[in-house]
């Protein structure tokens, strides 16, 4: 009885102790799944955003030190030298990654607007279908080539 | 302190590693402000030539095996970002800047047939940003900096690919797919960097490799390595992750295709090489196992499958794109041997294939300027109507096949030598078979070019379009006859990396 109780608490602490990582894995996989499974281009971008957000979370949790506060230099100026603070470097890195993510999203959305102007749809299957039909109509003699 | 700063400012040559990256980055916004097509082209061309001069100077400085380092803002690594130029990346810097100069020259006349005039300024700005990113990835020795530059180049590449939509609207979906795939790849790469940082607490490549040695067989580092392999595999179009490449290459404007085919995938492969040899210790079991059991089979599959698909393609841009996949297979194969010879073969093939593929795509672009159509049936008899361009195409084709006297022969020879040294004679046979397939698809084009009636409405193009093609074709021949430039430096690079 006590044995299994120990095991239970072991597993519990394994889950609780790594909670940010579990959330990171769940977010990452759901984001990736949305990107792969959805045909709607906007939904793909949403999935991509979730996927990238999971990485932000991963980085922030790397920098966390238990009991640490925000890394602010004022404490040092006030003469406190024993302040424990989180590692600021991952935060800085992830700021850059957020900027990259925003740029990617903006560009993706701009492309979707152009695609919608040209095709009048944002469903991947319909776009592919229209491309195939246009291709067949134009190249009747090139029967050997299967356009992918 | 003050006198020290003054001194570093005075010596321009000390700042070459960073100037290389900064020059195109600064010119890009300047030309957007001027918003004049001619000024944009002149300044961009000027910028790429400066990059070329710098890269030649760097290659000259590092050819004897010395290493140039540059600390950004004077912060000493591992705190600051370090730029580090040695033989391995100087040869790639040279490739990228030479190709960018030639492509820039070609674009002065070629771009107008594919992109409307009022977009040219922005196009050149994007081109320069892409160049900045590629040069930055190669020059830096900080792994997070690699990611940032990789995304700078990728984001501008997506825009450049989408510019093909003025000719064919499929460029838009090709660009979108590339964006999705490229971003997934980059994000995997960032996760890998996160794992490495988690285990070692450093972002500087040299620092990490020292700290990783102390850690020994660490699971976190292995996970990071796995993520980086997948991320870079997506960026370099390693075979199961290559789906974005054929469409992106075939619907982008020719100028862009030319530049990307010669540089972008090579840079991603360089990142992989740099990580394997400078960041991770390649002697660890897991690295060599991944390379032997994963990368080598994938490289061989790419070689064979890419070439076979290329044979059946009627769209010539797509044909060359699939042939690029096969060539990437050669490079991955050379790397996967994890031997000094294999690595040097891989580096030489990167440079040689860069010139070869750029020549082929550029000649094809010249055909398309005349015919407005990338299909095989449209180039009938152009060998007689456009003799110079067609001859350059044939030279590029011979180099792609690997005929003695051309660049492709040298790198394939080195690769086969490396494979035989490692004892994989079956793989050597596969390389030969793949080269035979290359003969088939190149011959298919040559046959249509030369063995048809001369069309009446097409003539040879102007000097400004033909000369860059011939410069590239002559590079193919020159690098096949004079191996001093490529093989010696690649050997030096392989020695440094090992």
Coordinates of C-alpha atoms in Angstrom, one line a residue:
Chain A
X1 CA 0.0 0.0 0.0
X2 CA 2.7 2.5 1.0
X3 CA 4.7 1.3 -1.9
X4 CA 2.0 2.1 -4.5
X5 CA 1.4 5.4 -2.7
X6 CA 5.0 6.3 -3.2
X7 CA 4.8 5.4 -6.8
X8 CA 1.7 7.6 -7.2
X9 CA 3.3 10.6 -5.7
X10 CA 6.3 9.9 -7.9
X11 CA 4.2 10.0 -11.0
X12 CA 2.3 13.0 -9.7
X13 CA 5.5 14.9 -9.1
X14 CA 6.7 13.9 -12.5
X15 CA 3.7 15.5 -14.0
X16 CA 3.4 18.5 -11.7
X17 CA 7.2 19.1 -11.7
X18 CA 7.3 19.3 -15.4
X19 CA 3.9 21.0 -16.0
X20 CA 5.2 23.7 -18.3
X21 CA 6.9 21.0 -20.5
X22 CA 3.7 19.0 -20.7
X23 CA 1.8 22.0 -21.7
X24 CA 4.5 22.8 -24.2
X25 CA 4.2 19.3 -25.7
X26 CA 0.4 19.5 -25.9
X27 CA 0.4 22.9 -27.5
X28 CA 3.1 22.0 -29.9
X29 CA 1.5 18.9 -31.1
X30 CA -2.0 20.4 -31.4
X31 CA -0.6 23.3 -33.3
X32 CA 1.3 21.0 -35.7
X33 CA -1.8 18.8 -36.1
X34 CA -3.9 21.8 -37.1
X35 CA -1.3 22.9 -39.6
X36 CA -1.2 19.5 -41.2
X37 CA -4.9 18.5 -41.0
X38 CA -6.8 21.7 -41.9
X39 CA -7.4 22.7 -45.5
X40 CA -8.5 26.2 -44.7
X41 CA -5.4 28.5 -45.1
X42 CA -6.4 30.8 -42.2
X43 CA -6.7 27.8 -39.9
X44 CA -3.3 26.7 -41.0
X45 CA -1.9 30.1 -39.9
X46 CA -3.7 29.8 -36.6
X47 CA -2.2 26.3 -36.1
X48 CA 1.2 27.7 -37.0
X49 CA 0.8 30.4 -34.4
X50 CA -0.2 27.9 -31.7
X51 CA 2.9 25.9 -32.7
X52 CA 5.1 28.9 -32.3
X53 CA 3.5 30.0 -29.1
X54 CA 4.4 26.6 -27.6
X55 CA 8.0 27.3 -28.3
X56 CA 7.7 30.7 -26.5
X57 CA 6.4 28.8 -23.5
X58 CA 9.2 26.3 -23.6
X59 CA 11.8 29.0 -23.6
X60 CA 10.2 31.0 -20.8
X61 CA 10.1 27.8 -18.7
X62 CA 13.8 27.2 -19.3
X63 CA 14.6 30.5 -17.8
X64 CA 12.5 30.0 -14.6
X65 CA 14.4 29.5 -11.3
X66 CA 12.2 28.5 -8.5
X67 CA 11.8 31.4 -6.1
X68 CA 13.3 33.8 -8.5
X69 CA 11.8 37.2 -9.2
X70 CA 11.9 39.4 -12.3
X71 CA 15.5 40.3 -13.3
X72 CA 15.5 44.0 -12.5
X73 CA 18.8 45.8 -11.9
X74 CA 17.2 48.2 -9.4
X75 CA 17.6 45.6 -6.6
X76 CA 21.4 45.7 -7.1
X77 CA 21.4 49.5 -7.1
X78 CA 19.6 49.5 -3.8
X79 CA 22.4 47.4 -2.3
X80 CA 20.7 44.0 -2.4
X81 CA 23.1 41.5 -3.8
X82 CA 21.5 38.3 -2.8
X83 CA 18.4 38.6 -5.0
X84 CA 17.5 35.5 -6.8
X85 CA 16.1 36.2 -10.3
X86 CA 15.1 34.2 -13.3
X87 CA 17.5 33.9 -16.2
X88 CA 16.6 36.8 -18.5
X89 CA 18.4 35.5 -21.6
X90 CA 15.6 33.1 -22.8
X91 CA 13.1 36.0 -22.4
X92 CA 15.2 38.1 -24.7
X93 CA 15.7 35.3 -27.2
X94 CA 12.0 34.7 -27.3
X95 CA 11.2 38.4 -27.9
X96 CA 13.2 38.0 -31.1
X97 CA 11.3 34.8 -31.9
X98 CA 8.0 36.6 -31.3
X99 CA 8.9 39.3 -33.7
X100 CA 9.8 36.6 -36.3
X101 CA 6.5 34.9 -35.6
X102 CA 4.5 38.1 -36.1
X103 CA 6.4 38.7 -39.4
X104 CA 5.6 35.2 -40.6
X105 CA 1.9 35.6 -39.6
X106 CA 1.6 39.0 -41.4
X107 CA 3.2 37.6 -44.5
X108 CA 1.1 34.5 -44.4
X109 CA -2.1 36.6 -44.1
X110 CA -1.0 38.9 -46.9
X111 CA -0.5 35.8 -49.1
X112 CA -3.9 34.6 -48.2
X113 CA -5.4 37.9 -49.3
X114 CA -3.7 37.6 -52.6
X115 CA -4.7 34.0 -53.0
X116 CA -8.3 34.9 -52.3
X117 CA -8.1 37.7 -54.9
X118 CA -6.9 35.3 -57.5
X119 CA -8.9 32.1 -56.7
X120 CA -11.8 33.5 -54.7
X121 CA -11.4 30.8 -52.1
X122 CA -9.1 30.0 -49.3
X123 CA -9.7 26.2 -49.2
X124 CA -6.6 24.3 -50.2
X125 CA -8.5 21.5 -51.9
X126 CA -10.5 23.9 -54.1
X127 CA -7.3 25.8 -55.0
X128 CA -5.6 22.5 -56.0
X129 CA -8.7 21.5 -58.0
X130 CA -8.8 24.8 -59.9
X131 CA -5.1 24.5 -60.6
X132 CA -5.4 21.0 -61.9
X133 CA -8.3 21.9 -64.2
X134 CA -6.6 25.0 -65.5
X135 CA -3.5 22.9 -66.2
X136 CA -5.4 20.2 -68.0
X137 CA -7.3 22.7 -70.1
X138 CA -4.0 24.4 -71.1
X139 CA -1.8 21.4 -71.7
X140 CA -3.8 18.7 -73.5
X141 CA -0.8 17.3 -75.3
X142 CA 1.3 16.9 -72.1
X143 CA -0.7 13.9 -70.9
X144 CA 2.2 12.2 -69.3
X145 CA 2.9 14.7 -66.7
X146 CA 1.0 14.5 -63.5
X147 CA 1.0 17.9 -61.8
X148 CA 1.5 17.8 -58.1
Chain B
X1 CA 40.1 52.3 -23.6
X2 CA 39.2 55.2 -25.9
X3 CA 42.4 54.8 -28.0
X4 CA 41.6 51.1 -28.4
X5 CA 38.2 51.8 -29.8
X6 CA 39.7 54.4 -32.1
X7 CA 42.2 52.0 -33.4
X8 CA 39.6 49.3 -34.3
X9 CA 37.5 51.9 -36.1
X10 CA 40.5 52.9 -38.2
X11 CA 41.2 49.4 -39.5
X12 CA 38.4 48.6 -41.9
X13 CA 39.8 45.2 -42.6
X14 CA 39.1 44.1 -39.0
X15 CA 35.4 44.7 -39.7
X16 CA 35.1 42.7 -42.9
X17 CA 33.1 39.8 -41.3
X18 CA 30.3 42.1 -40.2
X19 CA 30.5 44.5 -43.1
X20 CA 29.7 41.6 -45.4
X21 CA 26.3 41.3 -43.7
X22 CA 25.6 44.9 -42.9
X23 CA 26.2 46.4 -46.4
X24 CA 23.2 44.7 -48.1
X25 CA 21.1 45.2 -45.0
X26 CA 21.6 48.9 -45.1
X27 CA 21.2 49.3 -48.8
X28 CA 17.8 47.6 -48.7
X29 CA 15.9 50.4 -46.8
X30 CA 17.8 53.1 -48.7
X31 CA 16.6 51.9 -52.1
X32 CA 13.0 51.7 -50.7
X33 CA 13.3 55.4 -49.7
X34 CA 14.6 56.5 -53.1
X35 CA 11.9 54.4 -54.8
X36 CA 13.5 54.7 -58.2
X37 CA 14.0 51.6 -60.3
X38 CA 17.4 52.6 -61.8
X39 CA 18.8 53.8 -58.5
X40 CA 17.6 50.6 -56.8
X41 CA 19.3 48.4 -59.4
X42 CA 22.5 50.4 -59.3
X43 CA 22.8 50.5 -55.5
X44 CA 21.9 46.8 -55.2
X45 CA 24.4 45.9 -57.9
X46 CA 27.0 48.0 -56.1
X47 CA 26.2 46.4 -52.8
X48 CA 26.5 42.9 -54.2
X49 CA 29.9 43.8 -55.7
X50 CA 31.1 45.1 -52.3
X51 CA 30.0 41.8 -50.8
X52 CA 31.9 39.9 -53.5
X53 CA 35.1 42.0 -52.8
X54 CA 34.8 41.4 -49.1
X55 CA 34.2 37.7 -49.5
X56 CA 37.2 37.3 -51.8
X57 CA 39.3 39.2 -49.2
X58 CA 38.0 36.9 -46.5
X59 CA 38.6 33.8 -48.5
X60 CA 42.1 35.0 -49.2
X61 CA 42.7 35.6 -45.5
X62 CA 41.4 32.2 -44.4
X63 CA 42.7 30.0 -47.2
X64 CA 45.8 29.1 -45.2
X65 CA 43.6 27.7 -42.4
X66 CA 43.5 30.8 -40.2
X67 CA 40.3 31.8 -38.4
X68 CA 38.9 35.3 -38.3
X69 CA 36.8 36.3 -35.4
X70 CA 34.7 39.4 -34.8
X71 CA 33.0 40.3 -31.6
X72 CA 29.8 42.3 -32.2
X73 CA 29.8 45.5 -30.1
X74 CA 33.1 44.4 -28.6
X75 CA 31.4 41.9 -26.2
X76 CA 33.6 38.9 -25.8
X77 CA 31.8 35.5 -26.3
X78 CA 30.1 33.6 -24.8
X79 CA 28.3 36.8 -23.6
X80 CA 28.4 38.6 -26.9
X81 CA 27.7 37.4 -30.5
X82 CA 30.7 36.2 -32.3
X83 CA 31.2 36.1 -36.1
X84 CA 33.7 33.5 -37.1
X85 CA 35.1 33.1 -40.6
X86 CA 37.2 30.0 -41.5
X87 CA 37.8 28.1 -44.7
X88 CA 34.5 26.3 -44.6
X89 CA 32.3 29.4 -44.5
X90 CA 34.5 31.7 -46.6
X91 CA 34.0 29.4 -49.5
X92 CA 30.2 29.6 -49.1
X93 CA 30.3 33.3 -48.6
X94 CA 32.2 33.5 -51.9
X95 CA 29.6 31.3 -53.6
X96 CA 26.7 33.4 -52.4
X97 CA 28.2 36.7 -53.3
X98 CA 29.4 35.6 -56.7
X99 CA 26.0 34.2 -57.6
X100 CA 24.2 37.3 -56.2
X101 CA 26.4 39.6 -58.4
X102 CA 25.7 37.6 -61.5
X103 CA 22.0 37.2 -60.8
X104 CA 21.8 41.0 -60.1
X105 CA 23.4 41.7 -63.5
X106 CA 21.0 39.3 -65.2
X107 CA 18.0 40.8 -63.5
X108 CA 18.6 44.2 -64.9
X109 CA 17.1 43.0 -68.2
X110 CA 15.4 39.8 -67.2
X111 CA 13.2 40.9 -64.4
X112 CA 11.1 43.1 -66.6
X113 CA 9.5 40.2 -68.4
X114 CA 8.2 38.7 -65.1
X115 CA 7.6 41.4 -62.6
X116 CA 5.9 44.8 -63.3
X117 CA 8.2 47.8 -63.3
X118 CA 6.7 49.5 -60.3
X119 CA 7.5 46.5 -58.1
X120 CA 11.2 46.4 -59.0
X121 CA 12.4 48.6 -56.1
X122 CA 10.7 46.4 -53.5
X123 CA 11.9 43.3 -55.3
X124 CA 15.5 44.4 -55.1
X125 CA 15.1 45.4 -51.4
X126 CA 13.7 41.8 -50.7
X127 CA 16.6 40.3 -52.7
X128 CA 19.1 42.2 -50.6
X129 CA 17.5 41.2 -47.4
X130 CA 17.5 37.6 -48.5
X131 CA 21.2 38.0 -49.3
X132 CA 21.8 39.5 -45.9
X133 CA 20.1 36.6 -44.2
X134 CA 22.1 34.0 -46.2
X135 CA 25.4 35.7 -45.5
X136 CA 24.6 36.2 -41.9
X137 CA 23.7 32.5 -41.4
X138 CA 27.0 31.5 -42.8
X139 CA 29.1 34.1 -41.0
X140 CA 27.8 33.8 -37.5
X141 CA 29.0 31.6 -34.7
X142 CA 26.1 32.1 -32.4
X143 CA 23.3 29.5 -32.8
X144 CA 20.4 31.8 -32.0
X145 CA 21.8 34.3 -34.5
X146 CA 21.7 31.5 -37.1
X147 CA 18.0 31.2 -36.5
X148 CA 17.4 35.0 -36.8
X149 CA 19.3 35.3 -40.1
X150 CA 17.7 32.1 -41.4
X151 CA 14.3 33.7 -40.8
X152 CA 15.3 37.0 -42.4
X153 CA 16.4 35.1 -45.5
X154 CA 13.4 32.8 -45.5
X155 CA 10.8 35.5 -45.0
X156 CA 12.2 37.5 -47.9
X157 CA 12.4 34.3 -50.0
X158 CA 8.6 33.7 -49.5
X159 CA 8.0 37.2 -50.8
X160 CA 10.4 36.7 -53.7
X161 CA 8.7 33.4 -54.7
X162 CA 5.3 35.0 -54.5
X163 CA 6.4 37.6 -57.1
X164 CA 6.0 34.9 -59.7
X165 CA 2.2 35.4 -59.4
X166 CA 2.3 38.1 -62.1
X167 CA 3.0 35.3 -64.6
X168 CA 1.4 32.3 -62.9
X169 CA -1.0 32.6 -60.0
X170 CA 0.2 29.2 -58.7
X171 CA 3.2 31.0 -57.3
X172 CA 1.0 32.2 -54.5
X173 CA 0.1 28.8 -53.2
X174 CA 3.6 27.6 -53.8
X175 CA 4.9 30.5 -51.7
X176 CA 2.3 29.8 -49.0
X177 CA 3.2 26.2 -48.8
X178 CA 6.8 27.2 -48.6
X179 CA 6.0 29.6 -45.8
X180 CA 4.2 26.9 -43.8
X181 CA 6.9 24.3 -44.3
X182 CA 9.8 26.8 -43.8
X183 CA 8.2 28.1 -40.6
X184 CA 7.7 24.6 -39.2
X185 CA 11.3 23.9 -40.0
X186 CA 12.6 27.1 -38.4
X187 CA 10.4 26.4 -35.3
X188 CA 11.8 22.9 -34.9
X189 CA 15.3 24.5 -35.2
X190 CA 14.4 26.9 -32.4
X191 CA 13.2 24.1 -30.2
X192 CA 16.5 22.3 -30.8
X193 CA 18.4 25.5 -29.9
X194 CA 16.3 25.7 -26.7
X195 CA 17.3 22.2 -25.7
X196 CA 20.9 22.9 -26.3
X197 CA 20.7 26.1 -24.3
X198 CA 18.9 24.2 -21.6
X199 CA 21.7 21.6 -21.3
X200 CA 24.8 23.8 -21.8
X201 CA 23.7 27.3 -20.9
X202 CA 25.4 28.8 -23.9
X203 CA 24.7 30.0 -27.4
X204 CA 28.2 30.3 -28.7
X205 CA 29.2 27.3 -30.9
X206 CA 32.7 26.9 -29.6
X207 CA 31.6 27.3 -26.0
X208 CA 28.8 24.8 -26.5
X209 CA 31.0 22.1 -28.0
X210 CA 33.4 22.4 -25.0
X211 CA 30.5 22.3 -22.5
X212 CA 28.8 19.4 -24.3
X213 CA 32.0 17.4 -24.1
X214 CA 31.9 17.7 -20.3
X215 CA 28.3 16.6 -20.3
X216 CA 29.0 13.4 -22.3
X217 CA 26.0 11.5 -23.5
X218 CA 23.2 13.8 -22.5
X219 CA 19.6 13.1 -23.5
X220 CA 18.7 16.8 -23.7
X221 CA 21.4 17.5 -26.2
X222 CA 20.4 14.4 -28.2
X223 CA 16.8 15.7 -28.4
X224 CA 18.1 19.1 -29.5
X225 CA 20.1 17.4 -32.2
X226 CA 17.1 15.5 -33.4
X227 CA 15.0 18.7 -33.6
X228 CA 17.8 20.5 -35.5
X229 CA 18.1 17.6 -38.0
X230 CA 14.4 17.8 -38.8
X231 CA 14.3 21.6 -38.9
X232 CA 17.3 21.9 -41.2
X233 CA 16.0 18.9 -43.2
X234 CA 12.9 20.9 -44.0
X235 CA 15.0 24.0 -45.0
X236 CA 17.4 22.1 -47.2
X237 CA 14.7 19.9 -48.8
X238 CA 16.0 16.5 -47.6
X239 CA 14.0 14.0 -49.4
X240 CA 10.9 13.2 -47.3
X241 CA 10.7 16.9 -46.4
X242 CA 11.1 18.3 -49.9
X243 CA 7.5 18.9 -51.0
X244 CA 7.8 22.7 -51.0
X245 CA 10.8 22.8 -53.3
X246 CA 9.6 21.9 -56.8
X247 CA 6.7 24.3 -56.7
X248 CA 8.6 27.1 -55.1
X249 CA 11.4 26.8 -57.7
X250 CA 9.2 26.4 -60.7
X251 CA 6.7 29.2 -60.1
X252 CA 9.1 31.8 -58.7
X253 CA 10.5 34.4 -61.2
X254 CA 13.6 33.0 -62.9
X255 CA 15.9 35.4 -61.3
X256 CA 14.8 34.2 -57.9
X257 CA 14.9 30.5 -58.8
X258 CA 18.4 31.0 -60.0
X259 CA 19.5 32.6 -56.8
X260 CA 17.7 30.2 -54.5
X261 CA 18.8 27.0 -56.3
X262 CA 22.4 28.1 -56.1
X263 CA 22.4 29.3 -52.5
X264 CA 19.5 28.8 -50.2
X265 CA 19.5 25.0 -49.8
X266 CA 23.3 25.0 -49.6
X267 CA 23.2 27.4 -46.7
X268 CA 20.8 25.2 -44.8
X269 CA 23.1 22.2 -45.4
X270 CA 26.0 24.3 -44.2
X271 CA 24.2 25.0 -41.0
X272 CA 23.8 21.2 -40.5
X273 CA 27.5 20.7 -41.2
X274 CA 28.4 23.4 -38.8
X275 CA 26.2 22.0 -36.1
X276 CA 27.5 18.4 -36.5
X277 CA 31.1 19.3 -36.5
X278 CA 31.5 22.5 -34.5
X279 CA 28.6 22.2 -32.0
X280 CA 28.0 18.6 -31.4
X281 CA 30.7 16.1 -31.2
X282 CA 30.3 14.0 -34.3
X283 CA 32.1 11.1 -32.6
X284 CA 29.2 10.5 -30.3
X285 CA 27.3 7.3 -31.0
X286 CA 24.0 9.0 -31.7
X287 CA 25.3 11.4 -34.3
X288 CA 27.1 8.8 -36.3
X289 CA 24.2 6.4 -36.0
X290 CA 21.7 9.1 -37.3
X291 CA 24.0 9.8 -40.1
X292 CA 24.6 6.2 -41.1
X293 CA 21.1 4.9 -40.7
X294 CA 19.0 8.0 -41.5
X295 CA 20.9 10.5 -43.6
X296 CA 22.7 8.1 -45.9
X297 CA 19.6 6.2 -47.0
X298 CA 17.7 9.4 -47.5
X299 CA 20.5 10.9 -49.5
X300 CA 20.6 7.8 -51.8
X301 CA 16.8 7.8 -52.2
X302 CA 17.0 11.5 -53.0
X303 CA 19.6 10.9 -55.6
X304 CA 17.7 8.1 -57.4
X305 CA 14.1 9.3 -57.0
X306 CA 14.8 13.0 -57.8
X307 CA 16.5 12.0 -61.0
X308 CA 13.8 9.5 -62.0
X309 CA 11.0 12.1 -61.4
X310 CA 13.0 14.7 -63.4
X311 CA 13.1 12.4 -66.4
X312 CA 9.3 12.5 -66.6
X313 CA 8.8 16.2 -66.2
X314 CA 7.7 18.3 -69.2
X315 CA 7.9 21.6 -67.3
X316 CA 11.6 22.4 -67.5
X317 CA 11.7 24.5 -64.4
X318 CA 10.2 21.6 -62.5
X319 CA 12.6 19.2 -64.2
X320 CA 15.6 21.2 -62.9
X321 CA 14.0 21.5 -59.5
X322 CA 13.8 17.7 -59.1
X323 CA 17.3 17.4 -60.4
X324 CA 18.3 19.9 -57.6
X325 CA 16.7 17.4 -55.1
X326 CA 18.9 14.7 -56.5
X327 CA 22.0 16.9 -56.2
X328 CA 21.1 17.7 -52.6
X329 CA 21.1 14.0 -52.1
X330 CA 24.7 13.8 -53.2
X331 CA 25.7 16.5 -50.7
X332 CA 23.8 14.8 -47.9
X333 CA 25.5 11.6 -48.8
X334 CA 28.9 13.1 -48.7
X335 CA 28.2 14.6 -45.3
X336 CA 26.7 11.3 -44.0
X337 CA 30.0 9.5 -44.5
X338 CA 31.4 11.5 -41.6
X339 CA 34.9 11.3 -43.0
X340 CA 37.2 14.2 -44.0
X341 CA 37.0 13.2 -47.7
X342 CA 33.3 12.9 -47.7
X343 CA 32.9 16.3 -46.1
X344 CA 35.3 17.9 -48.5
X345 CA 33.4 16.3 -51.4
X346 CA 30.2 17.6 -50.0
X347 CA 31.6 21.2 -49.8
X348 CA 33.0 21.1 -53.3
X349 CA 29.7 19.8 -54.7
X350 CA 27.9 22.6 -53.0
X351 CA 30.0 25.2 -54.8
X352 CA 30.1 23.4 -58.1
X353 CA 26.4 22.5 -58.1
X354 CA 25.7 26.1 -57.2
X355 CA 27.3 27.4 -60.4
X356 CA 26.0 24.6 -62.5
X357 CA 22.4 24.9 -61.4
X358 CA 22.5 28.7 -61.6
X359 CA 23.8 28.5 -65.2
X360 CA 21.0 26.0 -66.2
X361 CA 18.2 28.0 -64.6
X362 CA 19.5 31.2 -66.1
X363 CA 19.7 29.7 -69.6
X364 CA 16.3 28.3 -69.1
X365 CA 15.1 31.8 -68.0
X366 CA 16.5 33.2 -71.2
X367 CA 14.5 30.7 -73.2
X368 CA 11.4 31.6 -71.2
X369 CA 11.9 35.3 -71.9
X370 CA 11.6 34.4 -75.6
X371 CA 8.9 31.7 -75.5
X372 CA 6.9 32.8 -72.4
X373 CA 6.4 29.2 -71.5
X374 CA 8.5 26.8 -69.5
X375 CA 7.4 23.6 -71.2
X376 CA 9.6 21.3 -73.2
X377 CA 7.5 21.6 -76.4
X378 CA 8.0 25.4 -76.5
X379 CA 11.8 25.3 -76.8
X380 CA 11.8 23.3 -80.1
X381 CA 14.7 24.2 -82.3
X382 CA 15.9 27.1 -80.1
X383 CA 19.5 25.6 -80.4
X384 CA 19.6 27.1 -83.8
X385 CA 17.7 30.3 -83.0
X386 CA 19.6 31.1 -79.8
X387 CA 23.0 29.4 -80.3
X388 CA 24.9 31.1 -77.5
X389 CA 22.3 30.5 -74.8
X390 CA 21.7 26.9 -75.8
X391 CA 25.5 26.2 -75.8
X392 CA 25.7 27.6 -72.3
X393 CA 22.8 25.3 -71.3
X394 CA 24.6 22.4 -72.7
X395 CA 27.8 23.2 -70.8
X396 CA 25.7 23.4 -67.6
X397 CA 24.0 20.2 -68.5
X398 CA 27.4 18.4 -69.0
X399 CA 28.5 19.7 -65.6
X400 CA 25.3 18.4 -64.0
X401 CA 26.0 15.0 -65.5
X402 CA 29.6 15.1 -64.5
X403 CA 31.5 14.9 -67.8
X404 CA 35.3 15.3 -67.3
X405 CA 36.5 18.8 -67.8
X406 CA 33.5 20.3 -66.0
X407 CA 32.9 21.2 -62.4
X408 CA 30.4 18.4 -61.8
X409 CA 33.0 15.8 -62.7
X410 CA 35.4 17.0 -59.9
X411 CA 32.8 16.8 -57.2
X412 CA 31.3 13.5 -58.2
X413 CA 34.8 12.0 -58.5
X414 CA 35.6 13.2 -55.0
X415 CA 32.3 11.8 -53.7
X416 CA 32.9 8.4 -55.3
X417 CA 36.4 8.4 -53.9
X418 CA 35.1 9.2 -50.4
X419 CA 32.4 6.5 -50.7
X420 CA 34.8 3.9 -51.9
X421 CA 37.2 4.8 -49.1
X422 CA 34.4 4.1 -46.6
X423 CA 33.8 0.8 -48.3
X424 CA 30.3 1.3 -49.6
X425 CA 30.7 0.2 -53.2
X426 CA 26.9 -0.2 -53.6
X427 CA 26.5 3.5 -52.9
X428 CA 29.1 4.3 -55.5
X429 CA 27.0 2.3 -58.0
X430 CA 24.0 4.3 -57.0
X431 CA 25.9 7.6 -57.7
X432 CA 26.7 6.3 -61.2
X433 CA 23.2 5.2 -61.8
X434 CA 21.8 8.6 -60.7
X435 CA 24.3 10.3 -63.1
X436 CA 23.1 8.1 -65.9
X437 CA 19.5 9.3 -65.2
X438 CA 20.9 12.8 -65.4
X439 CA 22.2 12.0 -68.9
X440 CA 18.7 11.0 -69.9
X441 CA 16.9 14.1 -68.7
X442 CA 19.6 16.5 -70.0
X443 CA 19.7 14.7 -73.4
X444 CA 15.9 14.9 -73.6
X445 CA 16.2 18.7 -73.5
X446 CA 19.3 18.9 -75.8
X447 CA 17.4 16.7 -78.3
X448 CA 14.5 19.1 -78.4
X449 CA 16.8 22.1 -78.5
X450 CA 19.0 21.0 -81.5
X451 CA 17.1 18.4 -83.5
X452 CA 14.2 20.4 -84.6
X453 CA 13.4 23.0 -87.2
X454 CA 14.6 26.5 -86.4
X455 CA 11.7 28.6 -85.2
X456 CA 11.2 31.8 -87.1
X457 CA 9.9 34.2 -84.4
X458 CA 12.7 33.8 -81.9
X459 CA 16.2 35.2 -82.0
X460 CA 19.3 35.5 -79.7
X461 CA 18.9 37.8 -76.7
X462 CA 20.9 40.9 -75.9
X463 CA 24.4 40.9 -74.6
X464 CA 23.2 41.8 -71.1
X465 CA 21.2 38.6 -70.8
X466 CA 23.7 36.2 -72.5
X467 CA 26.9 37.3 -70.8
X468 CA 25.9 36.4 -67.2
X469 CA 24.8 33.0 -68.5
X470 CA 28.2 32.5 -70.1
X471 CA 30.0 33.7 -67.0
X472 CA 28.3 31.0 -65.1
X473 CA 29.0 28.4 -67.8
X474 CA 32.7 29.4 -67.9
X475 CA 32.8 29.0 -64.1
X476 CA 31.5 25.4 -64.7
X477 CA 34.4 24.8 -67.0
X478 CA 37.0 26.7 -65.0
X479 CA 36.2 24.9 -61.8
X480 CA 36.4 21.6 -63.7
X481 CA 39.9 22.4 -65.0
X482 CA 41.3 24.4 -62.1
X483 CA 40.6 22.8 -58.8
X484 CA 42.8 25.1 -56.7
X485 CA 39.9 27.4 -55.8
X486 CA 37.4 24.7 -54.6
X487 CA 39.1 21.5 -53.7
X488 CA 42.1 23.0 -51.8
X489 CA 39.9 25.2 -49.7
X490 CA 37.4 22.5 -49.1
X491 CA 40.1 20.2 -48.0
X492 CA 41.4 22.9 -45.6
X493 CA 37.8 23.4 -44.4
X494 CA 37.3 19.7 -43.8
X495 CA 40.6 19.6 -41.9
X496 CA 39.5 22.5 -39.7
X497 CA 36.1 21.0 -39.0
X498 CA 37.4 17.6 -38.1

